[in-house]
Amino acid sequence: MDASAEVDHLAAERSAARFDVEAMKVAWAGSRHAVEVGDRMARLVASDPVFRKDNRTMLSRKDLFKDTLRKAAHAWKRIVELRLTEEEAGMLRLYVDQPGYVDLHWGMFVPAIKGQGTEEQQKKWLPMAYKFQIIGCYAQTELGHGSNVQGLETTATFDPKTDEFVIHSPTLTSSKWWPGGLGKASTHAVVYARLITEGKDYGIHGFIVQLRSLEDHSPLPGITLGDIGGKFGSGAYNSMDNGVLRFDHVRIPRDQMLMRLSQVTREGKYVHSDVPKQLLYGTMVFVRQTIVADASKALSRAVCIAVRYSAIRKQFGSQDGGPETKVLDYKTQQSRLFPLLASAYAFRFVGDWLKWLYMDVTQKLEAKDYSTLQEAHACTAGLKAVTTSATADAIEECRKLCGGHGYLNSSGLPELFAVYVPACTYEGDNIVLLLQVARILMKTLSQLTSGKQPVGTMAYMGNVQYLMQCKCAVNTAEDWLNPVAIQEAFEARALRMAVNCAQNIGQAANQEEGFYERSPDLLEAAVAHIQLVIVTKFISKVQQDIPGPGVKEQLQNLCNVYALYILHKHLGDFLATGCITPKQGALANEQLGKLYAQVRPNAVALVDAFNYTDHYLGSVLGRYDGNVYPALYEEAWKDPLNETVVPEGYHEYLRPLLKQQLKLSRL
Amino acid sequence: MDASAEVDHLAAERSAARFDVEAMKVAWAGSRHAVEVGDRMARLVASDPVFRKDNRTMLSRKDLFKDTLRKAAHAWKRIVELRLTEEEAGMLRLYVDQPGYVDLHWGMFVPAIKGQGTEEQQKKWLPMAYKFQIIGCYAQTELGHGSNVQGLETTATFDPKTDEFVIHSPTLTSSKWWPGGLGKASTHAVVYARLITEGKDYGIHGFIVQLRSLEDHSPLPGITLGDIGGKFGSGAYNSMDNGVLRFDHVRIPRDQMLMRLSQVTREGKYVHSDVPKQLLYGTMVFVRQTIVADASKALSRAVCIAVRYSAIRKQFGSQDGGPETKVLDYKTQQSRLFPLLASAYAFRFVGDWLKWLYMDVTQKLEAKDYSTLQEAHACTAGLKAVTTSATADAIEECRKLCGGHGYLNSSGLPELFAVYVPACTYEGDNIVLLLQVARILMKTLSQLTSGKQPVGTMAYMGNVQYLMQCKCAVNTAEDWLNPVAIQEAFEARALRMAVNCAQNIGQAANQEEGFYERSPDLLEAAVAHIQLVIVTKFISKVQQDIPGPGVKEQLQNLCNVYALYILHKHLGDFLATGCITPKQGALANEQLGKLYAQVRPNAVALVDAFNYTDHYLGSVLGRYDGNVYPALYEEAWKDPLNETVVPEGYHEYLRPLLKQQLKLSRL
């Protein structure tokens, strides 16, 4: 049921809000147009029975996979029939909300060919991909190799006699392992392998390899293909055919090497093109930007469920049998939930800013200006790491905030968690990414002495003299509402942690050894830097003109909640580096409590502004109308165990036990 | 495969250990006898094909439930056939490792009758329960009511005309909801309901109610029964029939009210017996004690998997194609994993101590000495909350530490997480419990002024004068190895946080309002108190005589790792309260790094000491022999999706897409 439900159990909550929800929807979505398209696509999906997903956790692996194939085909049919724009099609896929091969086809296969293929290759392969005449995936990781791409073992050896590459899996650990869409659906893959020609190993390159017959879908000779097995959760990513792939000397034409950056000639010479390597970073910025945007989506769904349910659920606090207190009114609930609500908005806005950064980087790359590339790379890698880790933890926290019922699949939260957590690992393990950020921080610091001014999100590091000795001016709790005070405290904390690391590394016998020894501290410094970026971008956002009654005020509140929550959570950092005093820390915490009280009456409306349909939320607890209990009750009876009153197995395993006839029975 | 495997890929790790693993097994299990019994039962289960669990995540809900019934009956058969002792039977059930109705039958139904039933009632019901002539569950929570037992709505109205109670569910939200074993298996339940007699509501009492026919297992008239639906994870708790139960004026004889503490007479008079109410607290201490023990089991399983796999998995660090570095050698991996290894041991030893506390409380209760009851209650409630929350987070952290492969069901970690997390909610939501601890802390503080000396784990609070002003004497990193320094810092931190809370509450208009406003801070103070308890008990343990070469030294290391890790994680607490200086905090962190280096060569042996079979671990990544990659590869092919090379759904949903015939097809 959607907003059209007859009784709205959350009506009182909604009318208590002190801002215009419709205007907030625009602020969240980015534009009125985005709200409108999202709305239309969400309803299109929700109203189509093929896209139902309430039974997803009850399907067997095979049925779930078949259901994914059906939905993908149906979505494509609708996209074609309705002549949807690229934007609309993307939204439609989002609301179908089931991982499947199309994600990799559009998200990895097509971009890989676009980014690494020559114009000729693009002309040949993209039209087929655009029409789904072929289905592609992205075969990079191997059984024994994930984060370290340079360690991949698959080989692509050029054979000048036949003008072909021979793709081969020399070991068990070189089996391609994890690529989504590989196990069952894809006909083609971009395969990453060590290019060997003239007896020399030129490292990892991409190759377009056909995997399955376009006639009967059987694997081509020399190719072994399968699914790698069940994954976390009941439904979750089990709709995806993450696959294993082994090559036994499989031959492909030379022109299926992706040759935009380097080529192998007919004679087997390895040559670089004049296209700068840096272009690849642009793609990475793009992909990670979408991951940050996805973090805000996943987090906001979990928060929406937890906030609505917390406004329905009552517990304790009754006097003489009177009504109990809504759990949302408890300070402990608020202090756990509202920071996550604020984080959802924070990640949304930093994600919007990353979109801008991607365009900026792209323009600069086209102008062969690489001056901001490293900083942009650090920033996107770090934001990917920090937002995905925080989101995974936050979804689970929202589940716990829903008490026992959050553990039911019908709450939607177990699935949301299980389907989300791989984001912490894919596209760069978060720890590996944060160490990359730390490396760039250390480099930036070391270059300060030679007068090189840091740029973009690292510009504050140029202010090192001031930030190393500045004292926080906060005297009252209200002083913490001043964005200048917040910004400076976060800058000083991040810089001082980085400087501490640099000094400690400097004392080591050599830099590399020092970096290794101090890597746990470097992780913390990297997180501090990225949290500064998020706070900074949120502050910039709320300093802009934001239309709609009360909207800007709410976002200012949430911005302060986010910043002061991070400050409280990482108080040790701020105190250890002397950025603030214990007294100032206590004032921040006091102000945080006051901010929660201001968020409280607006909480339900703030999650309404995400504009999610009940279909997309997929949660009995998060229903728009708040009619939770009858829905929970109804949902329970759908479980297959309830098909019979007396369970299967009673006669074999319960009755003999109860009748004390177990010894006679053969089990 | 077990220790008998031909090649041990972890042999070098094992031989590097600087202590005697067999002696450590004894230290972990508690006695040589416990090791022997555990070993024997684990092997009994592992060698019996009925108890296989490697296919568990692939079974449908119905098949999984049937499998649980089968295992339960088979386990009982073996227990009877082999005349196992209670200890052996408990171990056997542990290693069967599948939640099911027997857990509630033995863990809740029987203890409830023992604790709350009269001698007569015990004589009538327990023999049937002991022989499984009846199967019982514990029906307390309702759809609308969990933590707040006093808010339950089910009624038990005495009818003096027939000498019966009428059990009734007056509302939808009064439906019993969640009890394990209720949905499909149980024949009886202890039902908690509001006792009403002579028109007066006497609050919540327990009643033995028969639910199903002992002849054909059908629900008795007036009783509606079902399963509440799927839960987190693929297998996990889906083997359990958590149930829903509604009563429509169901009549039971008066003598099925559990009457040890209070009775209703034939005339309908409500009378208290002379048995003290406090006895009920003893049961709570017992149940929560087992939950803390379970926390160390679950955590140690996850840590065992992550440590072994980290010693096999290699990534990065190769020079010129040479071997990569074991991920266990990375400082970032150590700084995340070794604190969890230390936590497993910490929780194990505090769990052992809780067993002693339970016996101590029981003896005192029998002597009508209630002086330590409140402190013991706070301590067990708090330890339940802190260890279960930390364990849930740690299992997920271990999963992430296994990278992508940790997301596969074959890693065992998704299931371990999904099956464990409800421990944060059941038997007292962790937040609710911590607030209870905080309340007792505040009360203890307020009684100091009247000269009442705190006892047991709160005794340190009597030292308030000293602890409020003491200064940490640490000057070097090594100084942090002194248990006196650690103990004092933790005591000062816990006490000062509690005192801060008390002072802030004191400033509020009234105590209750102040407690409510400050509840987020109170949670933190409660956690600080409980962490002190854990550290204190670990320190006491390692100060005892522990036999075996090197064993005591390893445990001392782990004790220091645990304490300094908590100190680093909660540095803000220690600095804000002035218990240590920023410099001392940095020294603690430095010492922590040195301790990790000492744990490193012993890590694999330290998890071997848990003595888990490969069957119990249920993880391809955690295999004793470390032969991970062939096993992962082999496991993948067992997925149902791999039954056919071309997937079901190809002809309906993939081929029409690829052949551009989608428009013609009916989806």
CSV table of N, CA, C and O in Angstrom, one decimal, chain B residues 338-369:
chain,number,residue,atom,x,y,z
B,338,PHE,N,43.8,-9.0,15.6
B,338,PHE,CA,44.3,-9.5,16.9
B,338,PHE,C,43.5,-9.0,18.1
B,338,PHE,O,43.3,-9.7,19.1
B,339,PRO,N,42.9,-7.7,18.1
B,339,PRO,CA,42.1,-7.4,19.2
B,339,PRO,C,40.8,-8.3,19.3
B,339,PRO,O,40.3,-8.5,20.4
B,340,LEU,N,40.4,-8.8,18.2
B,340,LEU,CA,39.2,-9.7,18.2
B,340,LEU,C,39.6,-11.1,18.8
B,340,LEU,O,38.9,-11.7,19.5
B,341,LEU,N,40.8,-11.5,18.4
B,341,LEU,CA,41.4,-12.7,19.0
B,341,LEU,C,41.5,-12.6,20.5
B,341,LEU,O,41.1,-13.4,21.3
B,342,ALA,N,42.0,-11.4,20.9
B,342,ALA,CA,42.1,-11.1,22.4
B,342,ALA,C,40.8,-11.1,23.0
B,342,ALA,O,40.6,-11.6,24.1
B,343,SER,N,39.8,-10.5,22.3
B,343,SER,CA,38.4,-10.4,22.9
B,343,SER,C,37.8,-11.8,23.1
B,343,SER,O,37.1,-12.0,24.1
B,344,ALA,N,38.1,-12.7,22.2
B,344,ALA,CA,37.6,-14.1,22.3
B,344,ALA,C,38.1,-14.7,23.6
B,344,ALA,O,37.3,-15.3,24.4
B,345,TYR,N,39.3,-14.5,23.9
B,345,TYR,CA,39.9,-15.0,25.2
B,345,TYR,C,39.3,-14.3,26.4
B,345,TYR,O,39.0,-14.8,27.4
B,346,ALA,N,39.2,-12.9,26.2
B,346,ALA,CA,38.7,-12.1,27.3
B,346,ALA,C,37.3,-12.6,27.7
B,346,ALA,O,36.9,-12.7,28.8
B,347,PHE,N,36.4,-12.8,26.6
B,347,PHE,CA,35.0,-13.1,26.9
B,347,PHE,C,34.9,-14.5,27.5
B,347,PHE,O,34.1,-14.9,28.3
B,348,ARG,N,35.8,-15.4,27.0
B,348,ARG,CA,35.9,-16.8,27.5
B,348,ARG,C,36.1,-16.7,29.1
B,348,ARG,O,35.4,-17.4,29.8
B,349,PHE,N,37.1,-15.9,29.5
B,349,PHE,CA,37.5,-16.0,30.9
B,349,PHE,C,36.4,-15.2,31.8
B,349,PHE,O,36.2,-15.6,32.9
B,350,VAL,N,35.9,-14.2,31.2
B,350,VAL,CA,34.8,-13.5,32.0
B,350,VAL,C,33.6,-14.4,32.1
B,350,VAL,O,32.9,-14.3,33.1
B,351,GLY,N,33.4,-15.2,31.1
B,351,GLY,CA,32.3,-16.1,31.1
B,351,GLY,C,32.5,-17.2,32.2
B,351,GLY,O,31.6,-17.6,32.9
B,352,ASP,N,33.7,-17.7,32.3
B,352,ASP,CA,34.1,-18.6,33.3
B,352,ASP,C,33.8,-18.0,34.7
B,352,ASP,O,33.2,-18.7,35.6
B,353,TRP,N,34.2,-16.8,34.8
B,353,TRP,CA,34.0,-16.1,36.1
B,353,TRP,C,32.5,-16.0,36.4
B,353,TRP,O,32.1,-16.1,37.6
B,354,LEU,N,31.7,-15.7,35.4
B,354,LEU,CA,30.3,-15.6,35.6
B,354,LEU,C,29.6,-16.9,36.1
B,354,LEU,O,28.7,-16.8,36.9
B,355,LYS,N,30.2,-18.0,35.7
B,355,LYS,CA,29.7,-19.3,36.2
B,355,LYS,C,29.9,-19.3,37.7
B,355,LYS,O,29.0,-19.8,38.4
B,356,TRP,N,31.1,-18.9,38.1
B,356,TRP,CA,31.3,-18.8,39.5
B,356,TRP,C,30.4,-17.9,40.2
B,356,TRP,O,29.8,-18.2,41.3
B,357,LEU,N,30.1,-16.7,39.6
B,357,LEU,CA,29.2,-15.7,40.2
B,357,LEU,C,27.8,-16.3,40.4
B,357,LEU,O,27.2,-16.1,41.4
B,358,TYR,N,27.4,-17.1,39.4
B,358,TYR,CA,26.1,-17.7,39.5
B,358,TYR,C,26.0,-18.6,40.7
B,358,TYR,O,25.0,-18.6,41.4
B,359,MET,N,27.0,-19.4,40.9
B,359,MET,CA,27.0,-20.3,42.0
B,359,MET,C,27.0,-19.5,43.3
B,359,MET,O,26.3,-19.8,44.3
B,360,ASP,N,27.8,-18.5,43.3
B,360,ASP,CA,27.9,-17.6,44.5
B,360,ASP,C,26.5,-17.0,44.8
B,360,ASP,O,26.1,-17.0,46.0
B,361,VAL,N,25.9,-16.5,43.8
B,361,VAL,CA,24.5,-15.9,44.0
B,361,VAL,C,23.5,-16.9,44.5
B,361,VAL,O,22.8,-16.6,45.4
B,362,THR,N,23.6,-18.1,43.9
B,362,THR,CA,22.7,-19.1,44.3
B,362,THR,C,22.8,-19.5,45.8
B,362,THR,O,21.8,-19.6,46.5
B,363,GLN,N,24.1,-19.7,46.2
B,363,GLN,CA,24.3,-20.0,47.6
B,363,GLN,C,23.8,-18.9,48.5
B,363,GLN,O,23.1,-19.1,49.5
B,364,LYS,N,24.1,-17.6,48.1
B,364,LYS,CA,23.6,-16.5,48.9
B,364,LYS,C,22.1,-16.4,49.0
B,364,LYS,O,21.5,-16.1,50.0
B,365,LEU,N,21.4,-16.7,47.8
B,365,LEU,CA,20.0,-16.6,47.8
B,365,LEU,C,19.4,-17.7,48.7
B,365,LEU,O,18.4,-17.4,49.5
B,366,GLU,N,20.0,-18.9,48.7
B,366,GLU,CA,19.5,-19.9,49.6
B,366,GLU,C,19.7,-19.5,51.1
B,366,GLU,O,18.9,-19.9,51.9
B,367,ALA,N,20.7,-18.7,51.3
B,367,ALA,CA,20.9,-18.2,52.7
B,367,ALA,C,20.1,-16.9,52.9
B,367,ALA,O,20.4,-16.2,53.9
B,368,LYS,N,19.2,-16.6,52.0
B,368,LYS,CA,18.5,-15.3,52.1
B,368,LYS,C,19.4,-14.1,52.3
B,368,LYS,O,19.0,-13.1,52.9
B,369,ASP,N,20.5,-14.2,51.6
B,369,ASP,CA,21.4,-13.0,51.7
B,369,ASP,C,21.3,-12.3,50.3
B,369,ASP,O,21.8,-12.9,49.3
